[in-house]
């Protein structure tokens, strides 16, 4: 691997600032590696080499002229294909949006461009972000760089794989019920879901609007925080955007201290049915946190046991409404011939353009919202959602942050769960409660499971708009684990090293 692709965003940023390397060099080094290896990983749906290089040239020029630049200027990033980027294909992993070119930038992309972050291309994902393995992509599955026969998590599996494979130091995912945290967990990287409303949803193609939130992936906590800072902020174009100062996640990531901090591990998330290797690493992390001076206690979130059922009513209900706009009239695919009525065009377009999981969700959601069933399902789910949020609020009266394993298992084999949607949904057990409550949560790598030597993630959950708290815990734990591994966990990534000549 070239030295450049091994660097973190912070290291790249320092070298760029000192003019030791140029943004064009950095961009080319990453494209070289992608061109050598992405035929194996399949992280990208689209590479924008021309756009990225011209962006990089602009940064180099601005730097030469000694213009003041953001720290991340010239640092490359991979973007989940659910966020619009002007004139760059945005498919959401679906055939229904194949060849669609958005006429505008999402606010996230606008913020990235303003900071001078170089966008390499669009990453693969489960169709409309529905899934936990990226196998629901209408194009191809993405593979886990740790073991190419395993899933990279989902729905942001292209973005997690891109960072784990050193195709980019940074990437962006979106998280509705866990789609940043679970892929981060199973690929051994850091991923954060900010507080709901902290990052604008303008130009983020909607799955379940009350839950969707874009967030950063990186190989270190500080890198993740730096991207978080650039993405977040109030946006008048999104009516649910929070008009508050973004918590200072960057400073928090430099504060390596959890002394006296109260940390609660969630009683209901763990135990029977959870992979032993996951639980072992989790328990070790608890001991590490204690040795660092944190006060760790068990906390109960009683209604969290209903989170899965609640989420799988609310998310499909919102999806059934949001996806009504893909009808062959306005965007992308249109199945038409002279003799079809408008209704037939819509039916045929949707039948052909949507995959199996998307259709399943539309049907579940339509059912849960239909008159006669609305009160029994959708309204009931909303009530339970409020109870889960209340449980979490109560817990934060006792503790500063909550922790759990991010996912019940490590990465499973490609194909293993595709025909068993319920088994797939179970991957979200731990990530759903904070999603339903709209509070921030992140995943950091805490080691490898004994059984399969695959990465295990720890979830850290903080109160609303206190994202900095979780970063502080994450950075402190990361630093102590780094000593244990003598480097980053990601440096022990097996498969790609062998084949890499990039
Ligand atoms: N795996 C969950 C689902 O399929 C979460 C997806 C997400 O967060 N986008 O809905």
Short mmCIF file of C-alpha atoms and ligand atoms in Angstrom, two decimals:
data_model
loop_
_atom_site.label_atom_id
_atom_site.label_comp_id
_atom_site.label_asym_id
_atom_site.label_seq_id
_atom_site.Cartn_x
_atom_site.Cartn_y
_atom_site.Cartn_z
CA UNK A 1 0.00 0.00 0.00
CA UNK A 2 1.29 3.46 -0.77
CA UNK A 3 2.20 5.52 2.25
CA UNK A 4 -0.36 8.16 1.30
CA UNK A 5 -3.42 5.89 1.47
CA UNK A 6 -2.34 4.67 4.91
CA UNK A 7 -2.52 8.14 6.41
CA UNK A 8 -5.40 9.39 8.49
CA UNK A 9 -7.28 12.54 7.53
CA UNK A 10 -5.45 14.43 10.27
CA UNK A 11 -2.05 13.29 8.99
CA UNK A 12 -2.99 14.13 5.40
CA UNK A 13 -4.23 17.52 6.51
CA UNK A 14 -0.92 18.30 8.20
CA UNK A 15 1.16 17.24 5.19
CA UNK A 16 -1.08 19.22 2.86
CA UNK A 17 -0.84 22.31 5.04
CA UNK A 18 2.96 22.06 5.06
CA UNK A 19 2.87 21.60 1.27
CA UNK A 20 4.73 18.28 1.64
CA UNK A 21 2.18 16.72 -0.68
CA UNK A 22 -0.43 18.14 -3.02
CA UNK A 23 -4.14 17.41 -3.09
CA UNK A 24 -3.73 16.08 -6.62
CA UNK A 25 -1.11 13.56 -5.42
CA UNK A 26 -3.36 12.49 -2.57
CA UNK A 27 -6.32 12.09 -4.90
CA UNK A 28 -4.34 10.11 -7.45
CA UNK A 29 -2.91 7.79 -4.78
CA UNK A 30 -6.41 6.89 -3.65
CA UNK A 31 -7.70 6.38 -7.20
CA UNK A 32 -4.71 4.10 -7.89
CA UNK A 33 -5.63 1.92 -4.98
CA UNK A 34 -9.31 1.91 -5.91
CA UNK A 35 -8.48 0.98 -9.50
CA UNK A 36 -6.29 -1.89 -8.27
CA UNK A 37 -8.62 -3.31 -5.69
CA UNK A 38 -12.21 -2.22 -6.01
CA UNK A 39 -12.89 -5.02 -8.48
CA UNK A 40 -12.59 -7.21 -5.36
CA UNK A 41 -14.37 -5.06 -2.78
CA UNK A 42 -16.98 -3.37 -5.00
CA UNK A 43 -17.41 -0.37 -2.72
CA UNK A 44 -18.14 2.18 -5.43
CA UNK A 45 -21.08 2.57 -7.79
CA UNK A 46 -19.54 5.57 -9.51
CA UNK A 47 -16.09 7.15 -9.61
CA UNK A 48 -15.83 10.84 -10.38
CA UNK A 49 -12.16 11.03 -11.26
CA UNK A 50 -12.50 14.12 -13.38
CA UNK A 51 -14.55 16.04 -10.83
CA UNK A 52 -12.31 14.98 -7.94
CA UNK A 53 -9.10 15.96 -9.70
CA UNK A 54 -10.40 19.33 -10.74
CA UNK A 55 -11.52 19.91 -7.12
CA UNK A 56 -8.04 18.88 -5.94
CA UNK A 57 -6.38 21.22 -8.44
CA UNK A 58 -8.46 24.09 -7.15
CA UNK A 59 -7.38 23.36 -3.59
CA UNK A 60 -3.73 23.20 -4.58
CA UNK A 61 -4.07 26.51 -6.36
CA UNK A 62 -5.77 28.13 -3.37
CA UNK A 63 -3.06 26.80 -1.10
CA UNK A 64 -0.34 28.15 -3.34
CA UNK A 65 -2.01 31.54 -3.10
CA UNK A 66 -1.95 31.15 0.71
CA UNK A 67 -5.74 31.39 0.97
CA UNK A 68 -7.11 30.26 4.31
CA UNK A 69 -8.46 26.75 3.98
CA UNK A 70 -10.41 24.30 6.10
CA UNK A 71 -8.32 21.59 7.77
CA UNK A 72 -9.94 18.95 5.57
CA UNK A 73 -9.24 20.79 2.31
CA UNK A 74 -7.72 18.31 -0.13
CA UNK A 75 -8.64 15.22 1.93
CA UNK A 76 -10.53 12.60 -0.11
CA UNK A 77 -13.93 11.20 0.79
CA UNK A 78 -16.37 8.56 -0.47
CA UNK A 79 -20.04 9.54 -0.53
CA UNK A 80 -23.02 7.24 -0.01
CA UNK A 81 -25.15 7.21 -3.13
CA UNK A 82 -28.22 8.47 -1.28
CA UNK A 83 -27.02 12.09 -1.13
CA UNK A 84 -27.42 14.26 -4.19
CA UNK A 85 -24.38 15.75 -5.86
CA UNK A 86 -25.08 18.04 -8.77
CA UNK A 87 -24.68 16.32 -12.16
CA UNK A 88 -23.26 13.15 -10.58
CA UNK A 89 -25.42 9.97 -10.73
CA UNK A 90 -27.43 9.34 -7.56
CA UNK A 91 -29.11 5.94 -7.65
CA UNK A 92 -29.82 5.08 -3.99
CA UNK A 93 -28.76 1.58 -5.01
CA UNK A 94 -31.98 1.29 -7.03
CA UNK A 95 -32.77 0.63 -10.67
CA UNK A 96 -35.58 3.14 -10.42
CA UNK A 97 -33.04 5.98 -10.22
CA UNK A 98 -30.51 4.53 -12.65
CA UNK A 99 -29.03 7.33 -14.76
CA UNK A 100 -30.72 10.07 -12.75
CA UNK A 101 -28.57 13.19 -12.53
CA UNK A 102 -29.62 15.46 -9.68
CA UNK A 103 -29.78 19.13 -10.62
CA UNK A 104 -28.60 20.25 -7.17
CA UNK A 105 -26.18 19.54 -4.31
CA UNK A 106 -27.45 18.24 -0.99
CA UNK A 107 -26.50 20.49 1.91
CA UNK A 108 -24.02 17.85 3.12
CA UNK A 109 -22.29 17.95 -0.27
CA UNK A 110 -22.38 21.72 -0.30
CA UNK A 111 -20.72 21.79 3.13
CA UNK A 112 -18.07 19.30 1.98
CA UNK A 113 -17.33 21.29 -1.16
CA UNK A 114 -17.09 24.51 0.84
CA UNK A 115 -14.54 22.83 3.10
CA UNK A 116 -12.56 21.64 0.08
CA UNK A 117 -13.09 17.94 0.80
CA UNK A 118 -12.43 15.99 -2.41
CA UNK A 119 -15.34 13.70 -3.32
CA UNK A 120 -13.98 10.60 -5.08
CA UNK A 121 -17.28 8.98 -5.98
CA UNK A 122 -20.53 7.40 -4.86
CA UNK A 123 -20.65 4.26 -2.76
CA UNK A 124 -22.84 1.20 -2.93
CA UNK A 125 -25.75 0.73 -0.54
CA UNK A 126 -28.83 -1.34 0.14
CA UNK A 127 -31.61 -0.08 -2.10
CA UNK A 128 -33.05 3.07 -0.51
CA UNK A 129 -30.99 2.28 2.61
CA UNK A 130 -33.15 -0.74 3.49
CA UNK A 131 -30.94 -3.52 4.77
CA UNK A 132 -27.98 -4.48 6.92
CA UNK A 133 -25.63 -6.13 4.43
CA UNK A 134 -25.60 -4.07 1.18
CA UNK A 135 -26.89 -7.19 -0.59
CA UNK A 136 -30.15 -5.36 -1.31
CA UNK A 137 -28.29 -3.11 -3.75
CA UNK A 138 -29.87 -3.48 -7.19
CA UNK A 139 -26.36 -3.47 -8.69
CA UNK A 140 -24.05 -5.85 -6.79
CA UNK A 141 -23.12 -6.71 -3.21
CA UNK A 142 -20.10 -5.07 -1.57
CA UNK A 143 -17.58 -7.22 0.26
CA UNK A 144 -15.94 -6.82 3.65
CA UNK A 145 -12.22 -5.99 3.25
CA UNK A 146 -11.44 -8.14 6.31
CA UNK A 147 -12.78 -11.20 4.54
CA UNK A 148 -14.14 -10.90 1.02
CA UNK A 149 -16.73 -13.60 1.64
CA UNK A 150 -18.36 -11.59 4.42
CA UNK A 151 -20.82 -8.70 4.32
CA UNK A 152 -19.56 -5.14 4.99
CA UNK A 153 -22.72 -4.26 6.93
CA UNK A 154 -25.49 -2.08 5.63
CA UNK A 155 -27.09 -0.09 4.42
CA UNK A 156 -23.95 2.09 4.11
CA UNK A 157 -21.73 -0.91 3.27
CA UNK A 158 -19.99 0.74 0.33
CA UNK A 159 -18.90 3.63 2.53
CA UNK A 160 -17.70 1.42 5.39
CA UNK A 161 -15.82 -0.89 3.02
CA UNK A 162 -14.20 2.08 1.24
CA UNK A 163 -12.68 3.37 4.48
CA UNK A 164 -11.72 -0.09 5.78
CA UNK A 165 -10.03 -0.86 2.43
CA UNK A 166 -8.06 2.40 2.54
CA UNK A 167 -9.80 3.70 -0.60
CA UNK A 168 -10.50 6.92 1.33
CA UNK A 169 -9.73 8.10 4.86
CA UNK A 170 -13.25 9.45 5.19
CA UNK A 171 -16.71 8.54 3.97
CA UNK A 172 -20.30 9.46 4.57
CA UNK A 173 -23.16 7.18 5.43
CA UNK A 174 -26.72 7.59 6.54
CA UNK A 175 -28.31 5.97 9.53
CA UNK A 176 -32.04 5.36 9.90
CA UNK A 177 -31.87 2.43 12.28
CA UNK A 178 -28.17 1.64 12.41
CA UNK A 179 -26.81 1.98 8.88
CA UNK A 180 -23.70 3.86 9.95
CA UNK A 181 -22.98 2.14 13.26
CA UNK A 182 -23.48 -1.49 12.21
CA UNK A 183 -21.31 -1.25 9.04
CA UNK A 184 -18.64 0.57 11.09
CA UNK A 185 -18.79 -2.22 13.65
CA UNK A 186 -18.38 -5.11 11.20
CA UNK A 187 -15.57 -3.43 9.22
CA UNK A 188 -13.56 -2.29 12.26
CA UNK A 189 -13.88 1.46 11.73
CA UNK A 190 -15.46 4.44 13.50
CA UNK A 191 -18.94 5.67 12.51
CA UNK A 192 -21.23 8.21 14.11
CA UNK A 193 -24.91 9.02 13.87
CA UNK A 194 -25.26 12.63 15.03
CA UNK A 195 -28.26 13.92 16.97
CA UNK A 196 -31.34 13.94 14.75
CA UNK A 197 -31.58 17.35 13.08
CA UNK A 198 -27.90 18.22 13.55
CA UNK A 199 -27.02 17.39 9.94
CA UNK A 200 -29.29 18.69 7.20
CA UNK A 201 -31.47 16.19 5.33
CA UNK A 202 -31.82 18.50 2.34
CA UNK A 203 -30.82 16.41 -0.67
CA UNK A 204 -30.72 13.18 1.34
CA UNK A 205 -33.16 10.92 -0.49
CA UNK A 206 -35.74 10.03 2.17
CA UNK A 207 -36.30 6.56 3.57
CA UNK A 208 -37.93 7.30 6.95
CA UNK A 209 -37.78 11.04 7.45
CA UNK A 210 -38.24 11.06 11.23
CA UNK A 211 -35.19 8.79 11.61
CA UNK A 212 -32.82 9.48 8.68
CA UNK A 213 -29.55 11.15 9.61
CA UNK A 214 -26.29 11.43 7.67
CA UNK A 215 -23.01 10.99 9.51
CA UNK A 216 -19.27 10.37 9.22
CA UNK A 217 -17.10 7.25 8.89
CA UNK A 218 -13.33 7.28 9.47
CA UNK A 219 -10.54 5.08 10.77
CA UNK A 220 -9.97 7.18 13.89
CA UNK A 221 -12.24 9.02 16.31
CA UNK A 222 -10.59 12.40 15.67
CA UNK A 223 -10.95 12.03 11.88
CA UNK A 224 -14.59 11.15 12.40
CA UNK A 225 -15.10 14.23 14.59
CA UNK A 226 -13.48 16.52 12.03
CA UNK A 227 -15.84 15.30 9.33
CA UNK A 228 -18.79 15.51 11.72
CA UNK A 229 -17.98 19.16 12.33
CA UNK A 230 -17.84 19.96 8.62
CA UNK A 231 -21.13 18.18 7.82
CA UNK A 232 -23.26 19.51 10.65
CA UNK A 233 -24.95 22.83 11.20
CA UNK A 234 -28.27 24.57 10.88
CA UNK A 235 -29.92 24.61 7.46
CA UNK A 236 -33.04 26.66 6.69
CA UNK A 237 -33.74 24.26 3.79
CA UNK A 238 -34.53 21.46 6.26
CA UNK A 239 -37.47 22.19 8.56
CA UNK A 240 -36.25 19.65 11.15
CA UNK A 241 -32.76 21.14 11.27
CA UNK A 242 -31.66 22.19 14.76
CA UNK A 243 -30.77 25.84 15.13
CA UNK A 244 -28.08 25.35 17.74
CA UNK A 245 -24.34 25.37 17.88
CA UNK A 246 -22.81 22.05 16.79
CA UNK A 247 -21.34 20.34 19.87
CA UNK A 248 -17.55 20.66 19.85
CA UNK A 249 -16.81 17.07 18.90
CA UNK A 250 -13.26 17.87 17.76
CA UNK A 251 -12.09 19.23 21.12
CA UNK A 252 -13.89 16.37 22.85
CA UNK A 253 -11.90 13.90 20.74
CA UNK A 254 -8.70 15.42 22.02
CA UNK A 255 -9.76 15.19 25.65
CA UNK A 256 -8.60 11.76 26.73
CA UNK A 257 -10.20 11.54 30.12
CA UNK A 258 -13.16 9.59 31.48
CA UNK A 259 -12.22 9.90 35.15
CA UNK A 260 -15.36 10.14 37.27
CA UNK A 261 -17.61 9.82 34.24
CA UNK A 262 -20.73 7.71 34.77
CA UNK A 263 -21.19 5.08 32.10
CA UNK A 264 -24.17 2.72 31.94
CA UNK A 265 -24.17 -0.53 30.02
CA UNK A 266 -27.62 -1.48 28.83
CA UNK A 267 -28.91 -4.59 30.56
CA UNK A 268 -31.21 -5.64 27.73
CA UNK A 269 -28.52 -5.50 25.03
CA UNK A 270 -26.36 -8.57 25.40
CA UNK A 271 -26.67 -12.05 26.83
CA UNK A 272 -28.31 -15.08 25.26
CA UNK A 273 -28.19 -15.15 21.47
CA UNK A 274 -25.28 -12.69 21.26
CA UNK A 275 -21.98 -13.92 19.85
CA UNK A 276 -19.57 -14.91 22.61
CA UNK A 277 -16.61 -13.12 21.03
CA UNK A 278 -18.64 -9.91 20.87
CA UNK A 279 -19.63 -10.14 24.52
CA UNK A 280 -16.05 -10.96 25.56
CA UNK A 281 -14.62 -7.86 23.88
CA UNK A 282 -17.47 -5.78 25.28
CA UNK A 283 -16.82 -6.95 28.83
CA UNK A 284 -13.13 -6.20 28.43
CA UNK A 285 -13.98 -2.65 27.34
CA UNK A 286 -16.04 -2.22 30.49
CA UNK A 287 -13.00 -3.25 32.53
CA UNK A 288 -10.80 -0.85 30.54
CA UNK A 289 -13.20 2.02 31.15
CA UNK A 290 -13.21 1.21 34.86
CA UNK A 291 -9.42 1.13 34.95
CA UNK A 292 -9.44 4.58 33.33
CA UNK A 293 -11.48 5.87 36.23
CA UNK A 294 -15.03 5.73 34.86
CA UNK A 295 -17.87 4.56 37.07
CA UNK A 296 -19.57 1.79 35.12
CA UNK A 297 -22.97 0.45 36.17
CA UNK A 298 -25.80 -1.58 34.67
CA UNK A 299 -28.79 0.43 33.44
CA UNK A 300 -32.13 -0.89 32.28
CA UNK A 301 -33.95 0.44 29.22
CA UNK A 302 -37.03 -1.76 29.71
CA UNK A 303 -38.91 -0.83 26.53
CA UNK A 304 -35.86 -1.39 24.32
CA UNK A 305 -37.05 -4.97 23.84
CA UNK A 306 -39.85 -3.53 21.67
CA UNK A 307 -37.52 -1.37 19.57
CA UNK A 308 -37.30 -3.83 16.69
CA UNK A 309 -41.07 -4.23 16.33
CA UNK A 310 -41.57 -0.48 16.73
CA UNK A 311 -38.96 0.46 14.15
CA UNK A 312 -40.17 -2.07 11.61
CA UNK A 313 -43.62 -0.46 11.70
CA UNK A 314 -42.58 3.19 11.74
CA UNK A 315 -39.77 3.03 9.16
CA UNK A 316 -41.81 1.12 6.52
CA UNK A 317 -44.81 3.40 7.14
CA UNK A 318 -42.75 6.48 6.39
CA UNK A 319 -41.05 4.71 3.48
CA UNK A 320 -44.38 3.77 1.90
CA UNK A 321 -45.25 7.44 1.81
CA UNK A 322 -41.80 8.76 0.83
CA UNK A 323 -41.34 6.30 -2.02
CA UNK A 324 -44.65 7.24 -3.65
CA UNK A 325 -42.75 9.90 -5.60
CA UNK A 326 -40.95 7.28 -7.69
CA UNK A 327 -43.69 6.75 -10.21
CA UNK A 328 -42.05 7.02 -13.63
CA UNK A 329 -43.39 10.54 -14.07
CA UNK A 330 -40.65 12.61 -12.49
CA UNK A 331 -37.39 10.78 -11.93
CA UNK A 332 -35.37 7.99 -13.45
CA UNK A 333 -36.94 4.84 -14.82
CA UNK A 334 -40.15 4.97 -16.83
CA UNK A 335 -41.74 1.84 -18.28
CA UNK A 336 -43.93 3.09 -21.07
CA UNK A 337 -45.36 2.31 -24.43
CA UNK A 338 -47.95 4.14 -26.45
CA UNK A 339 -50.95 2.26 -25.16
CA UNK A 340 -50.46 2.47 -21.44
CA UNK A 341 -52.55 4.66 -19.16
CA UNK A 342 -50.69 6.84 -16.63
CA UNK A 343 -51.67 4.41 -13.89
CA UNK A 344 -50.29 1.48 -15.84
CA UNK A 345 -47.05 3.35 -16.42
CA UNK A 346 -46.75 3.92 -12.68
CA UNK A 347 -47.53 0.30 -11.83
CA UNK A 348 -45.13 -1.15 -14.35
CA UNK A 349 -42.37 1.31 -13.49
CA UNK A 350 -42.61 0.53 -9.79
CA UNK A 351 -42.91 -3.22 -10.38
CA UNK A 352 -39.73 -3.20 -12.46
CA UNK A 353 -37.76 -0.48 -10.70
CA UNK A 354 -38.07 -1.52 -7.04
CA UNK A 355 -36.40 -4.61 -5.56
CA UNK A 356 -37.93 -7.20 -3.28
CA UNK A 357 -37.08 -5.61 0.09
CA UNK A 358 -38.32 -2.18 -0.99
CA UNK A 359 -41.61 -3.69 -2.14
CA UNK A 360 -41.92 -5.60 1.13
CA UNK A 361 -41.48 -2.38 3.11
CA UNK A 362 -43.97 -0.46 0.97
CA UNK A 363 -46.54 -3.19 1.55
CA UNK A 364 -45.94 -3.39 5.31
CA UNK A 365 -46.07 0.40 5.60
CA UNK A 366 -49.21 0.76 3.51
CA UNK A 367 -50.89 -1.92 5.61
CA UNK A 368 -49.85 -0.34 8.92
CA UNK A 369 -51.17 3.05 7.80
CA UNK A 370 -54.46 1.87 6.30
CA UNK A 371 -57.70 2.78 8.01
CA UNK A 372 -58.74 0.14 10.49
CA UNK A 373 -55.14 -0.88 11.13
CA UNK A 374 -53.62 2.54 11.76
CA UNK A 375 -54.49 2.61 15.47
CA UNK A 376 -53.46 -0.98 16.06
CA UNK A 377 -50.07 -0.69 14.36
CA UNK A 378 -48.76 2.74 13.43
CA UNK A 379 -50.28 4.73 16.31
CA UNK A 380 -49.32 1.99 18.78
CA UNK A 381 -45.75 2.00 17.49
CA UNK A 382 -45.56 5.77 17.97
CA UNK A 383 -46.59 5.34 21.60
CA UNK A 384 -43.94 2.71 22.21
CA UNK A 385 -41.40 4.96 20.49
CA UNK A 386 -42.20 7.65 23.07
CA UNK A 387 -41.73 5.13 25.90
CA UNK A 388 -38.32 4.09 24.58
CA UNK A 389 -37.27 7.74 24.33
CA UNK A 390 -38.50 8.32 27.88
CA UNK A 391 -36.54 5.29 29.18
CA UNK A 392 -33.38 6.70 27.64
CA UNK A 393 -34.07 10.14 29.09
CA UNK A 394 -34.53 8.59 32.52
CA UNK A 395 -31.27 6.68 32.15
CA UNK A 396 -29.40 9.90 31.45
CA UNK A 397 -30.50 11.18 34.86
CA UNK A 398 -28.27 8.44 36.30
CA UNK A 399 -25.40 8.23 33.81
CA UNK A 400 -23.51 10.48 31.35
CA UNK A 401 -23.41 8.01 28.45
CA UNK A 402 -24.75 4.54 27.69
CA UNK A 403 -22.86 1.72 26.03
CA UNK A 404 -23.67 -1.63 24.38
CA UNK A 405 -22.16 -3.86 21.75
CA UNK A 406 -23.04 -2.26 18.40
CA UNK A 407 -24.18 -5.47 16.78
CA UNK A 408 -25.06 -8.91 18.19
CA UNK A 409 -22.60 -10.62 15.82
CA UNK A 410 -19.56 -9.94 13.70
CA UNK A 411 -19.86 -9.86 9.89
CA UNK A 412 -21.75 -12.87 8.57
CA UNK A 413 -21.29 -14.66 5.26
CA UNK A 414 -22.54 -13.19 2.01
CA UNK A 415 -25.86 -14.78 1.14
CA UNK A 416 -26.46 -16.15 4.64
CA UNK A 417 -29.41 -13.95 5.54
CA UNK A 418 -30.76 -12.75 2.19
CA UNK A 419 -33.72 -15.12 2.30
CA UNK A 420 -34.48 -14.50 5.94
CA UNK A 421 -35.50 -10.86 6.42
CA UNK A 422 -36.10 -11.32 10.15
CA UNK A 423 -32.55 -12.58 10.69
CA UNK A 424 -31.34 -9.54 8.76
CA UNK A 425 -33.46 -7.20 10.92
CA UNK A 426 -31.96 -8.67 14.09
CA UNK A 427 -28.63 -7.03 13.25
CA UNK A 428 -30.25 -3.74 14.32
CA UNK A 429 -31.23 -4.81 17.84
CA UNK A 430 -28.80 -2.48 19.61
CA UNK A 431 -28.77 0.41 17.19
CA UNK A 432 -32.53 1.01 17.05
CA UNK A 433 -33.29 2.49 20.50
CA UNK A 434 -31.15 5.65 20.01
CA UNK A 435 -32.50 6.01 16.47
CA UNK A 436 -36.08 5.99 17.70
CA UNK A 437 -35.16 8.56 20.36
CA UNK A 438 -33.28 10.82 17.90
CA UNK A 439 -30.20 10.87 20.12
CA UNK A 440 -26.56 10.58 19.00
CA UNK A 441 -24.72 7.26 18.96
CA UNK A 442 -21.48 6.00 17.51
CA UNK A 443 -19.54 2.80 17.05
CA UNK A 444 -15.81 2.29 17.60
CA UNK A 445 -13.73 -0.85 17.04
CA UNK A 446 -12.79 -2.65 20.27
CA UNK A 447 -10.98 -5.72 18.97
CA UNK A 448 -11.49 -8.97 17.09
CA UNK A 449 -13.82 -11.78 18.10
CA UNK A 450 -12.01 -14.95 19.22
CA UNK A 451 -14.08 -17.28 17.01
CA UNK A 452 -13.66 -15.63 13.62
CA UNK A 453 -11.04 -12.90 14.09
CA UNK A 454 -13.48 -10.31 12.74
CA UNK A 455 -13.95 -6.79 14.18
CA UNK A 456 -16.26 -6.07 17.10
CA UNK A 457 -17.79 -2.64 17.69
CA UNK A 458 -18.81 -0.80 20.83
CA UNK A 459 -21.77 1.57 20.72
CA UNK A 460 -21.67 4.77 22.76
CA UNK A 461 -24.93 6.69 23.19
CA UNK A 462 -25.25 10.26 24.48
CA UNK A 463 -28.14 12.60 25.30
CA UNK A 464 -29.61 14.81 22.58
CA UNK A 465 -27.13 17.40 21.25
CA UNK A 466 -24.42 16.16 23.62
CA UNK A 467 -22.57 14.39 20.82
CA UNK A 468 -19.26 15.63 22.24
CA UNK A 469 -19.71 13.37 25.27
CA UNK A 470 -19.67 10.20 23.20
CA UNK A 471 -16.62 11.36 21.25
CA UNK A 472 -14.72 11.92 24.49
CA UNK A 473 -15.41 8.38 25.67
CA UNK A 474 -14.64 7.02 22.20
CA UNK A 475 -11.30 8.82 21.92
CA UNK A 476 -10.21 7.80 25.41
CA UNK A 477 -11.04 4.16 24.82
CA UNK A 478 -9.44 4.24 21.38
CA UNK A 479 -6.19 5.58 22.84
CA UNK A 480 -6.03 2.87 25.49
CA UNK A 481 -6.80 0.12 22.98
CA UNK A 482 -4.22 1.44 20.56
CA UNK A 483 -1.53 0.65 23.11
CA UNK A 484 -2.91 -2.85 23.34
CA UNK A 485 -2.82 -3.40 19.57
CA UNK A 486 0.35 -1.45 19.02
CA UNK A 487 -1.36 0.59 16.31
CA UNK A 488 -4.82 0.88 14.85
CA UNK A 489 -6.98 -2.20 14.72
CA UNK A 490 -7.45 -1.54 11.04
CA UNK A 491 -3.73 -2.15 10.43
CA UNK A 492 -4.35 -5.83 11.01
CA UNK A 493 -6.72 -6.05 8.06
CA UNK A 494 -5.77 -9.32 6.28
CA UNK A 495 -6.98 -9.95 2.70
CA UNK A 496 -6.11 -6.80 0.84
CA UNK A 497 -2.55 -6.46 2.03
CA UNK A 498 -1.66 -9.60 0.18
CA UNK A 499 -3.08 -8.53 -3.14
CA UNK A 500 -2.28 -4.84 -2.87
CA UNK A 501 0.35 -3.27 -5.04
CA UNK A 502 -1.14 0.22 -4.79
N1 LIG B 1 -31.05 -2.18 8.78
C1 LIG B 1 -32.10 -1.24 9.04
C2 LIG B 1 -33.14 -1.34 7.95
O1 LIG B 1 -33.03 -2.17 7.14
C3 LIG B 1 -31.55 0.13 9.14
C4 LIG B 1 -31.29 0.75 7.85
C5 LIG B 1 -30.78 2.15 7.95
O2 LIG B 1 -30.36 2.61 9.02
N2 LIG B 1 -30.85 2.85 6.85
O3 LIG B 1 -34.07 -0.62 7.91
#
